[in-house]
PDB file of N, CA and C in Angstrom:
ATOM      1  N   MET A 285      13.242 -10.442  -2.094  1.00  0.00           N
ATOM      2  CA  MET A 285      12.241  -9.619  -2.707  1.00  0.00           C
ATOM      3  C   MET A 285      12.467  -8.192  -2.255  1.00  0.00           C
ATOM      4  N   PRO A 286      12.266  -7.215  -3.114  1.00  0.00           N
ATOM      5  CA  PRO A 286      12.510  -5.836  -2.720  1.00  0.00           C
ATOM      6  C   PRO A 286      11.419  -5.263  -1.845  1.00  0.00           C
ATOM      7  N   LEU A 287      11.845  -4.671  -0.722  1.00  0.00           N
ATOM      8  CA  LEU A 287      10.854  -3.933   0.118  1.00  0.00           C
ATOM      9  C   LEU A 287      10.602  -2.617  -0.572  1.00  0.00           C
ATOM     10  N   THR A 288       9.346  -2.252  -0.643  1.00  0.00           N
ATOM     11  CA  THR A 288       8.949  -0.993  -1.283  1.00  0.00           C
ATOM     12  C   THR A 288       8.107  -0.209  -0.270  1.00  0.00           C
ATOM     13  N   THR A 289       8.426   1.055  -0.094  1.00  0.00           N
ATOM     14  CA  THR A 289       7.598   1.897   0.772  1.00  0.00           C
ATOM     15  C   THR A 289       6.852   2.888  -0.068  1.00  0.00           C
ATOM     16  N   VAL A 290       5.651   3.221   0.346  1.00  0.00           N
ATOM     17  CA  VAL A 290       4.797   4.202  -0.266  1.00  0.00           C
ATOM     18  C   VAL A 290       4.425   5.231   0.776  1.00  0.00           C
ATOM     19  N   ALA A 291       4.904   6.463   0.581  1.00  0.00           N
ATOM     20  CA  ALA A 291       4.557   7.538   1.512  1.00  0.00           C
ATOM     21  C   ALA A 291       3.333   8.279   0.961  1.00  0.00           C
ATOM     22  N   ILE A 292       2.356   8.440   1.842  1.00  0.00           N
ATOM     23  CA  ILE A 292       1.103   9.080   1.437  1.00  0.00           C
ATOM     24  C   ILE A 292       0.821  10.271   2.347  1.00  0.00           C
ATOM     25  N   GLU A 293       0.065  11.198   1.775  1.00  0.00           N
ATOM     26  CA  GLU A 293      -0.436  12.338   2.576  1.00  0.00           C
ATOM     27  C   GLU A 293      -1.974  12.317   2.419  1.00  0.00           C
ATOM     28  N   ILE A 294      -2.667  12.247   3.557  1.00  0.00           N
ATOM     29  CA  ILE A 294      -4.100  12.253   3.562  1.00  0.00           C
ATOM     30  C   ILE A 294      -4.528  13.743   3.642  1.00  0.00           C
ATOM     31  N   SER A 295      -5.663  14.054   3.042  1.00  0.00           N
ATOM     32  CA  SER A 295      -6.068  15.469   2.930  1.00  0.00           C
ATOM     33  C   SER A 295      -6.284  16.137   4.289  1.00  0.00           C
ATOM     34  N   ASN A 296      -6.374  15.373   5.363  1.00  0.00           N
ATOM     35  CA  ASN A 296      -6.513  15.994   6.697  1.00  0.00           C
ATOM     36  C   ASN A 296      -5.145  16.346   7.270  1.00  0.00           C
ATOM     37  N   GLY A 297      -4.068  16.166   6.479  1.00  0.00           N
ATOM     38  CA  GLY A 297      -2.725  16.539   6.915  1.00  0.00           C
ATOM     39  C   GLY A 297      -1.880  15.364   7.471  1.00  0.00           C
ATOM     40  N   LYS A 298      -2.507  14.245   7.672  1.00  0.00           N
ATOM     41  CA  LYS A 298      -1.797  13.071   8.216  1.00  0.00           C
ATOM     42  C   LYS A 298      -0.878  12.474   7.164  1.00  0.00           C
ATOM     43  N   MET A 299       0.330  12.124   7.548  1.00  0.00           N
ATOM     44  CA  MET A 299       1.299  11.462   6.698  1.00  0.00           C
ATOM     45  C   MET A 299       1.475  10.006   7.172  1.00  0.00           C
ATOM     46  N   GLU A 300       1.565   9.073   6.247  1.00  0.00           N
ATOM     47  CA  GLU A 300       1.738   7.669   6.578  1.00  0.00           C
ATOM     48  C   GLU A 300       2.711   7.035   5.607  1.00  0.00           C
ATOM     49  N   THR A 301       3.376   5.970   6.041  1.00  0.00           N
ATOM     50  CA  THR A 301       4.217   5.203   5.157  1.00  0.00           C
ATOM     51  C   THR A 301       3.749   3.783   5.190  1.00  0.00           C
ATOM     52  N   LEU A 302       3.516   3.213   3.997  1.00  0.00           N
ATOM     53  CA  LEU A 302       3.078   1.807   3.866  1.00  0.00           C
ATOM     54  C   LEU A 302       4.252   0.986   3.410  1.00  0.00           C
ATOM     55  N   TYR A 303       4.380  -0.216   3.975  1.00  0.00           N
ATOM     56  CA  TYR A 303       5.484  -1.103   3.588  1.00  0.00           C
ATOM     57  C   TYR A 303       4.986  -2.330   2.848  1.00  0.00           C
ATOM     58  N   TYR A 304       5.539  -2.535   1.658  1.00  0.00           N
ATOM     59  CA  TYR A 304       5.128  -3.659   0.826  1.00  0.00           C
ATOM     60  C   TYR A 304       6.309  -4.601   0.650  1.00  0.00           C
ATOM     61  N   PRO A 305       6.087  -5.930   0.626  1.00  0.00           N
ATOM     62  CA  PRO A 305       7.205  -6.868   0.458  1.00  0.00           C
ATOM     63  C   PRO A 305       7.580  -7.065  -1.011  1.00  0.00           C
ATOM     64  N   SER A 306       7.001  -6.298  -1.896  1.00  0.00           N
ATOM     65  CA  SER A 306       7.187  -6.491  -3.318  1.00  0.00           C
ATOM     66  C   SER A 306       7.148  -5.144  -4.049  1.00  0.00           C
ATOM     67  N   SER A 307       7.845  -5.037  -5.161  1.00  0.00           N
ATOM     68  CA  SER A 307       7.777  -3.824  -5.944  1.00  0.00           C
ATOM     69  C   SER A 307       6.531  -3.717  -6.822  1.00  0.00           C
ATOM     70  N   VAL A 308       5.689  -4.754  -6.780  1.00  0.00           N
ATOM     71  CA  VAL A 308       4.449  -4.761  -7.591  1.00  0.00           C
ATOM     72  C   VAL A 308       3.550  -3.541  -7.308  1.00  0.00           C
ATOM     73  N   VAL A 309       3.707  -2.992  -6.111  1.00  0.00           N
ATOM     74  CA  VAL A 309       2.908  -1.821  -5.766  1.00  0.00           C
ATOM     75  C   VAL A 309       3.146  -0.658  -6.755  1.00  0.00           C
ATOM     76  N   LYS A 310       4.308  -0.617  -7.399  1.00  0.00           N
ATOM     77  CA  LYS A 310       4.563   0.413  -8.355  1.00  0.00           C
ATOM     78  C   LYS A 310       3.676   0.323  -9.616  1.00  0.00           C
ATOM     79  N   ASP A 311       3.082  -0.862  -9.806  1.00  0.00           N
ATOM     80  CA  ASP A 311       2.129  -1.034 -10.942  1.00  0.00           C
ATOM     81  C   ASP A 311       0.784  -0.408 -10.623  1.00  0.00           C
ATOM     82  N   PHE A 312       0.550  -0.060  -9.377  1.00  0.00           N
ATOM     83  CA  PHE A 312      -0.746   0.432  -8.924  1.00  0.00           C
ATOM     84  C   PHE A 312      -0.755   1.947  -8.643  1.00  0.00           C
ATOM     85  N   PHE A 313       0.397   2.469  -8.237  1.00  0.00           N
ATOM     86  CA  PHE A 313       0.476   3.875  -7.812  1.00  0.00           C
ATOM     87  C   PHE A 313       1.601   4.574  -8.491  1.00  0.00           C
ATOM     88  N   GLN A 314       1.469   5.933  -8.632  1.00  0.00           N
ATOM     89  CA  GLN A 314       2.506   6.796  -9.146  1.00  0.00           C
ATOM     90  C   GLN A 314       2.653   7.974  -8.209  1.00  0.00           C
ATOM     91  N   VAL A 315       3.858   8.480  -8.136  1.00  0.00           N
ATOM     92  CA  VAL A 315       4.141   9.682  -7.337  1.00  0.00           C
ATOM     93  C   VAL A 315       3.283  10.852  -7.861  1.00  0.00           C
ATOM     94  N   ASP A 316       2.748  11.608  -6.925  1.00  0.00           N
ATOM     95  CA  ASP A 316       1.857  12.788  -7.186  1.00  0.00           C
ATOM     96  C   ASP A 316       0.441  12.398  -7.558  1.00  0.00           C
ATOM     97  N   GLN A 317       0.156  11.117  -7.643  1.00  0.00           N
ATOM     98  CA  GLN A 317      -1.183  10.648  -7.956  1.00  0.00           C
ATOM     99  C   GLN A 317      -2.104  11.011  -6.777  1.00  0.00           C
ATOM    100  N   GLN A 318      -3.318  11.533  -7.092  1.00  0.00           N
ATOM    101  CA  GLN A 318      -4.288  11.890  -6.071  1.00  0.00           C
ATOM    102  C   GLN A 318      -5.537  11.027  -6.287  1.00  0.00           C
ATOM    103  N   LEU A 319      -6.055  10.481  -5.188  1.00  0.00           N
ATOM    104  CA  LEU A 319      -7.204   9.568  -5.258  1.00  0.00           C
ATOM    105  C   LEU A 319      -8.194   9.855  -4.115  1.00  0.00           C
ATOM    106  N   LYS A 320      -9.397   9.535  -4.320  1.00  0.00           N
ATOM    107  CA  LYS A 320     -10.350   9.500  -3.178  1.00  0.00           C
ATOM    108  C   LYS A 320      -9.895   8.338  -2.288  1.00  0.00           C
ATOM    109  N   PHE A 321     -10.110   8.510  -1.002  1.00  0.00           N
ATOM    110  CA  PHE A 321      -9.537   7.523  -0.060  1.00  0.00           C
ATOM    111  C   PHE A 321     -10.054   6.120  -0.344  1.00  0.00           C
ATOM    112  N   LEU A 322     -11.343   5.958  -0.616  1.00  0.00           N
ATOM    113  CA  LEU A 322     -11.889   4.630  -0.860  1.00  0.00           C
ATOM    114  C   LEU A 322     -11.290   4.003  -2.119  1.00  0.00           C
ATOM    115  N   GLU A 323     -11.010   4.800  -3.123  1.00  0.00           N
ATOM    116  CA  GLU A 323     -10.341   4.314  -4.325  1.00  0.00           C
ATOM    117  C   GLU A 323      -8.927   3.871  -4.024  1.00  0.00           C
ATOM    118  N   PHE A 324      -8.204   4.693  -3.202  1.00  0.00           N
ATOM    119  CA  PHE A 324      -6.904   4.380  -2.754  1.00  0.00           C
ATOM    120  C   PHE A 324      -6.892   3.003  -2.031  1.00  0.00           C
ATOM    121  N   VAL A 325      -7.798   2.780  -1.132  1.00  0.00           N
ATOM    122  CA  VAL A 325      -7.875   1.555  -0.354  1.00  0.00           C
ATOM    123  C   VAL A 325      -8.088   0.350  -1.298  1.00  0.00           C
ATOM    124  N   GLU A 326      -8.972   0.515  -2.252  1.00  0.00           N
ATOM    125  CA  GLU A 326      -9.226  -0.575  -3.189  1.00  0.00           C
ATOM    126  C   GLU A 326      -7.969  -0.955  -3.959  1.00  0.00           C
ATOM    127  N   LEU A 327      -7.269   0.024  -4.462  1.00  0.00           N
ATOM    128  CA  LEU A 327      -5.977  -0.262  -5.220  1.00  0.00           C
ATOM    129  C   LEU A 327      -4.939  -0.794  -4.242  1.00  0.00           C
ATOM    130  N   ALA A 328      -4.862  -0.263  -3.034  1.00  0.00           N
ATOM    131  CA  ALA A 328      -3.879  -0.758  -2.052  1.00  0.00           C
ATOM    132  C   ALA A 328      -4.127  -2.195  -1.720  1.00  0.00           C
ATOM    133  N   LEU A 329      -5.433  -2.571  -1.540  1.00  0.00           N
ATOM    134  CA  LEU A 329      -5.739  -3.982  -1.225  1.00  0.00           C
ATOM    135  C   LEU A 329      -5.409  -4.892  -2.390  1.00  0.00           C
ATOM    136  N   ASN A 330      -5.682  -4.434  -3.621  1.00  0.00           N
ATOM    137  CA  ASN A 330      -5.365  -5.207  -4.789  1.00  0.00           C
ATOM    138  C   ASN A 330      -3.830  -5.407  -4.953  1.00  0.00           C
ATOM    139  N   SER A 331      -3.076  -4.357  -4.672  1.00  0.00           N
ATOM    140  CA  SER A 331      -1.600  -4.462  -4.751  1.00  0.00           C
ATOM    141  C   SER A 331      -1.075  -5.414  -3.641  1.00  0.00           C
ATOM    142  N   LEU A 332      -1.743  -5.360  -2.470  1.00  0.00           N
ATOM    143  CA  LEU A 332      -1.333  -6.306  -1.381  1.00  0.00           C
ATOM    144  C   LEU A 332      -1.593  -7.753  -1.806  1.00  0.00           C
ATOM    145  N   LYS A 333      -2.708  -7.975  -2.482  1.00  0.00           N
ATOM    146  CA  LYS A 333      -3.039  -9.321  -2.945  1.00  0.00           C
ATOM    147  C   LYS A 333      -1.927  -9.848  -3.871  1.00  0.00           C
ATOM    148  N   GLU A 334      -1.526  -8.989  -4.768  1.00  0.00           N
ATOM    149  CA  GLU A 334      -0.440  -9.334  -5.714  1.00  0.00           C
ATOM    150  C   GLU A 334       0.876  -9.556  -4.982  1.00  0.00           C
ATOM    151  N   SER A 335       1.190  -8.693  -4.055  1.00  0.00           N
ATOM    152  CA  SER A 335       2.402  -8.835  -3.234  1.00  0.00           C
ATOM    153  C   SER A 335       2.391 -10.169  -2.518  1.00  0.00           C
ATOM    154  N   ASP A 336       1.279 -10.463  -1.902  1.00  0.00           N
ATOM    155  CA  ASP A 336       1.170 -11.734  -1.128  1.00  0.00           C
ATOM    156  C   ASP A 336       1.350 -12.970  -2.015  1.00  0.00           C
ATOM    157  N   LYS A 337       0.787 -12.880  -3.226  1.00  0.00           N
ATOM    158  CA  LYS A 337       0.960 -13.985  -4.169  1.00  0.00           C
ATOM    159  C   LYS A 337       2.421 -14.224  -4.514  1.00  0.00           C
ATOM    160  N   ARG A 338       3.166 -13.139  -4.682  1.00  0.00           N
ATOM    161  CA  ARG A 338       4.577 -13.257  -5.002  1.00  0.00           C
ATOM    162  C   ARG A 338       5.353 -13.839  -3.821  1.00  0.00           C
ATOM    163  N   VAL A 339       5.047 -13.406  -2.622  1.00  0.00           N
ATOM    164  CA  VAL A 339       5.742 -13.904  -1.420  1.00  0.00           C
ATOM    165  C   VAL A 339       5.417 -15.409  -1.262  1.00  0.00           C
ATOM    166  N   THR A 340       4.182 -15.781  -1.403  1.00  0.00           N
ATOM    167  CA  THR A 340       3.774 -17.161  -1.262  1.00  0.00           C
ATOM    168  C   THR A 340       4.455 -18.045  -2.332  1.00  0.00           C
ATOM    169  N   ALA A 341       4.514 -17.532  -3.541  1.00  0.00           N
ATOM    170  CA  ALA A 341       5.177 -18.291  -4.634  1.00  0.00           C
ATOM    171  C   ALA A 341       6.670 -18.520  -4.310  1.00  0.00           C
ATOM    172  N   LYS A 342       7.320 -17.504  -3.789  1.00  0.00           N
ATOM    173  CA  LYS A 342       8.742 -17.590  -3.543  1.00  0.00           C
ATOM    174  C   LYS A 342       9.074 -18.395  -2.245  1.00  0.00           C
ATOM    175  N   TYR A 343       8.317 -18.166  -1.198  1.00  0.00           N
ATOM    176  CA  TYR A 343       8.664 -18.752   0.101  1.00  0.00           C
ATOM    177  C   TYR A 343       7.772 -19.890   0.578  1.00  0.00           C
ATOM    178  N   GLY A 344       6.610 -20.068  -0.094  1.00  0.00           N
ATOM    179  CA  GLY A 344       5.735 -21.145   0.257  1.00  0.00           C
ATOM    180  C   GLY A 344       4.747 -20.868   1.346  1.00  0.00           C
ATOM    181  N   TYR A 345       4.678 -19.657   1.818  1.00  0.00           N
ATOM    182  CA  TYR A 345       3.706 -19.293   2.846  1.00  0.00           C
ATOM    183  C   TYR A 345       3.343 -17.801   2.676  1.00  0.00           C
ATOM    184  N   PRO A 346       2.178 -17.395   3.151  1.00  0.00           N
ATOM    185  CA  PRO A 346       1.729 -16.037   2.952  1.00  0.00           C
ATOM    186  C   PRO A 346       2.519 -15.030   3.788  1.00  0.00           C
ATOM    187  N   CYS A 347       2.421 -13.789   3.380  1.00  0.00           N
ATOM    188  CA  CYS A 347       3.174 -12.685   4.048  1.00  0.00           C
ATOM    189  C   CYS A 347       2.403 -12.088   5.190  1.00  0.00           C
ATOM    190  N   ILE A 348       2.963 -12.183   6.397  1.00  0.00           N
ATOM    191  CA  ILE A 348       2.276 -11.601   7.579  1.00  0.00           C
ATOM    192  C   ILE A 348       2.172 -10.079   7.454  1.00  0.00           C
ATOM    193  N   GLY A 349       3.189  -9.477   6.843  1.00  0.00           N
ATOM    194  CA  GLY A 349       3.157  -8.012   6.674  1.00  0.00           C
ATOM    195  C   GLY A 349       1.988  -7.573   5.821  1.00  0.00           C
ATOM    196  N   CYS A 350       1.659  -8.356   4.784  1.00  0.00           N
ATOM    197  CA  CYS A 350       0.484  -8.038   3.954  1.00  0.00           C
ATOM    198  C   CYS A 350      -0.817  -8.113   4.753  1.00  0.00           C
ATOM    199  N   ALA A 351      -0.889  -9.082   5.581  1.00  0.00           N
ATOM    200  CA  ALA A 351      -2.083  -9.279   6.449  1.00  0.00           C
ATOM    201  C   ALA A 351      -2.239  -8.104   7.411  1.00  0.00           C
ATOM    202  N   ILE A 352      -1.126  -7.655   7.993  1.00  0.00           N
ATOM    203  CA  ILE A 352      -1.151  -6.537   8.940  1.00  0.00           C
ATOM    204  C   ILE A 352      -1.551  -5.258   8.239  1.00  0.00           C
ATOM    205  N   LEU A 353      -0.962  -5.013   7.074  1.00  0.00           N
ATOM    206  CA  LEU A 353      -1.254  -3.812   6.348  1.00  0.00           C
ATOM    207  C   LEU A 353      -2.732  -3.814   5.852  1.00  0.00           C
ATOM    208  N   LYS A 354      -3.210  -4.976   5.474  1.00  0.00           N
ATOM    209  CA  LYS A 354      -4.617  -5.092   5.043  1.00  0.00           C
ATOM    210  C   LYS A 354      -5.543  -4.692   6.185  1.00  0.00           C
ATOM    211  N   GLN A 355      -5.292  -5.145   7.399  1.00  0.00           N
ATOM    212  CA  GLN A 355      -6.150  -4.765   8.561  1.00  0.00           C
ATOM    213  C   GLN A 355      -6.052  -3.277   8.813  1.00  0.00           C
ATOM    214  N   ARG A 356      -4.878  -2.731   8.692  1.00  0.00           N
ATOM    215  CA  ARG A 356      -4.687  -1.260   8.897  1.00  0.00           C
ATOM    216  C   ARG A 356      -5.512  -0.469   7.877  1.00  0.00           C
ATOM    217  N   LEU A 357      -5.452  -0.864   6.625  1.00  0.00           N
ATOM    218  CA  LEU A 357      -6.215  -0.201   5.562  1.00  0.00           C
ATOM    219  C   LEU A 357      -7.714  -0.290   5.813  1.00  0.00           C
ATOM    220  N   ILE A 358      -8.173  -1.440   6.213  1.00  0.00           N
ATOM    221  CA  ILE A 358      -9.587  -1.642   6.484  1.00  0.00           C
ATOM    222  C   ILE A 358     -10.052  -0.718   7.625  1.00  0.00           C
ATOM    223  N   LYS A 359      -9.237  -0.581   8.671  1.00  0.00           N
ATOM    224  CA  LYS A 359      -9.557   0.383   9.749  1.00  0.00           C
ATOM    225  C   LYS A 359      -9.595   1.823   9.204  1.00  0.00           C
ATOM    226  N   TRP A 360      -8.658   2.194   8.444  1.00  0.00           N
ATOM    227  CA  TRP A 360      -8.577   3.527   7.883  1.00  0.00           C
ATOM    228  C   TRP A 360      -9.763   3.830   6.969  1.00  0.00           C
ATOM    229  N   GLU A 361     -10.275   2.823   6.333  1.00  0.00           N
ATOM    230  CA  GLU A 361     -11.373   3.002   5.403  1.00  0.00           C
ATOM    231  C   GLU A 361     -12.540   3.761   6.054  1.00  0.00           C
ATOM    232  N   GLN A 362     -12.879   3.426   7.278  1.00  0.00           N
ATOM    233  CA  GLN A 362     -13.971   4.119   7.976  1.00  0.00           C
ATOM    234  C   GLN A 362     -13.524   5.470   8.486  1.00  0.00           C
ATOM    235  N   LEU A 363     -12.291   5.595   8.970  1.00  0.00           N
ATOM    236  CA  LEU A 363     -11.792   6.857   9.539  1.00  0.00           C
ATOM    237  C   LEU A 363     -11.658   7.934   8.462  1.00  0.00           C
ATOM    238  N   TYR A 364     -11.224   7.582   7.297  1.00  0.00           N
ATOM    239  CA  TYR A 364     -10.859   8.589   6.289  1.00  0.00           C
ATOM    240  C   TYR A 364     -11.667   8.511   5.017  1.00  0.00           C
ATOM    241  N   LYS A 365     -12.840   7.864   5.017  1.00  0.00           N
ATOM    242  CA  LYS A 365     -13.570   7.633   3.816  1.00  0.00           C
ATOM    243  C   LYS A 365     -13.951   8.885   3.000  1.00  0.00           C
ATOM    244  N   TYR A 366     -13.982  10.042   3.645  1.00  0.00           N
ATOM    245  CA  TYR A 366     -14.313  11.269   2.963  1.00  0.00           C
ATOM    246  C   TYR A 366     -13.107  12.075   2.540  1.00  0.00           C
ATOM    247  N   GLU A 367     -11.932  11.553   2.810  1.00  0.00           N
ATOM    248  CA  GLU A 367     -10.685  12.270   2.519  1.00  0.00           C
ATOM    249  C   GLU A 367     -10.155  11.888   1.144  1.00  0.00           C
ATOM    250  N   THR A 368      -9.104  12.562   0.744  1.00  0.00           N
ATOM    251  CA  THR A 368      -8.366  12.205  -0.462  1.00  0.00           C
ATOM    252  C   THR A 368      -6.928  11.871  -0.059  1.00  0.00           C
ATOM    253  N   VAL A 369      -6.212  11.194  -0.944  1.00  0.00           N
ATOM    254  CA  VAL A 369      -4.854  10.747  -0.693  1.00  0.00           C
ATOM    255  C   VAL A 369      -3.947  11.206  -1.800  1.00  0.00           C
ATOM    256  N   LYS A 370      -2.775  11.631  -1.469  1.00  0.00           N
ATOM    257  CA  LYS A 370      -1.747  11.948  -2.469  1.00  0.00           C
ATOM    258  C   LYS A 370      -0.565  10.975  -2.225  1.00  0.00           C
ATOM    259  N   ILE A 371      -0.099  10.358  -3.310  1.00  0.00           N
ATOM    260  CA  ILE A 371       1.107   9.517  -3.234  1.00  0.00           C
ATOM    261  C   ILE A 371       2.320  10.440  -3.289  1.00  0.00           C
ATOM    262  N   VAL A 372       3.045  10.499  -2.200  1.00  0.00           N
ATOM    263  CA  VAL A 372       4.108  11.463  -2.055  1.00  0.00           C
ATOM    264  C   VAL A 372       5.451  10.880  -2.573  1.00  0.00           C
ATOM    265  N   LYS A 373       5.698   9.593  -2.230  1.00  0.00           N
ATOM    266  CA  LYS A 373       6.972   9.007  -2.610  1.00  0.00           C
ATOM    267  C   LYS A 373       6.803   7.494  -2.672  1.00  0.00           C
ATOM    268  N   ILE A 374       7.509   6.872  -3.605  1.00  0.00           N
ATOM    269  CA  ILE A 374       7.602   5.402  -3.677  1.00  0.00           C
ATOM    270  C   ILE A 374       9.094   5.094  -3.718  1.00  0.00           C
ATOM    271  N   HIS A 375       9.509   4.264  -2.779  1.00  0.00           N
ATOM    272  CA  HIS A 375      10.916   3.929  -2.726  1.00  0.00           C
ATOM    273  C   HIS A 375      11.140   2.423  -2.627  1.00  0.00           C
ATOM    274  N   GLU A 376      11.962   1.910  -3.497  1.00  0.00           N
ATOM    275  CA  GLU A 376      12.253   0.471  -3.517  1.00  0.00           C
ATOM    276  C   GLU A 376      13.617   0.243  -2.945  1.00  0.00           C
ATOM    277  N   PHE A 377      13.681  -0.686  -1.943  1.00  0.00           N
ATOM    278  CA  PHE A 377      14.934  -1.096  -1.319  1.00  0.00           C
ATOM    279  C   PHE A 377      15.258  -2.472  -1.884  1.00  0.00           C
ATOM    280  N   ILE A 378      16.383  -2.575  -2.554  1.00  0.00           N
ATOM    281  CA  ILE A 378      16.786  -3.864  -3.071  1.00  0.00           C
ATOM    282  C   ILE A 378      17.949  -4.389  -2.220  1.00  0.00           C
ATOM    283  N   TYR A 379      17.738  -5.579  -1.666  1.00  0.00           N
ATOM    284  CA  TYR A 379      18.765  -6.120  -0.775  1.00  0.00           C
ATOM    285  C   TYR A 379      19.115  -7.512  -1.179  1.00  0.00           C
TER     286      TYR A 379
END
C-alpha cells in the first residue's frame, strides 16, 4: 500500500506532517485547501477510517499507525480548535 504524507501549516505557524498508510487521503484533501481546524480534524479522522479499512482488508488486522494518528488528532483538537489549517503538500510514496 502506498504511504502518503500530508504536510499542513496551522495558522499559529506550526508545521506538521501526517503519515497515512493509504492514498485514500487524497480523496479528502487538496493542496492549498484551507479549513477550520475542527473541520480538518473531522475530515482527517474520516480519511483515517477509510485508510484503516483498506489496511484491514489487505492484511487482516487494523493499522497501528492509524490508531496513533487518530490519538494525535484528538489531542490537537483541543489545542488548536480556534486555528485554521492549510494543506501544504500531499506526497504519495509507492513502494
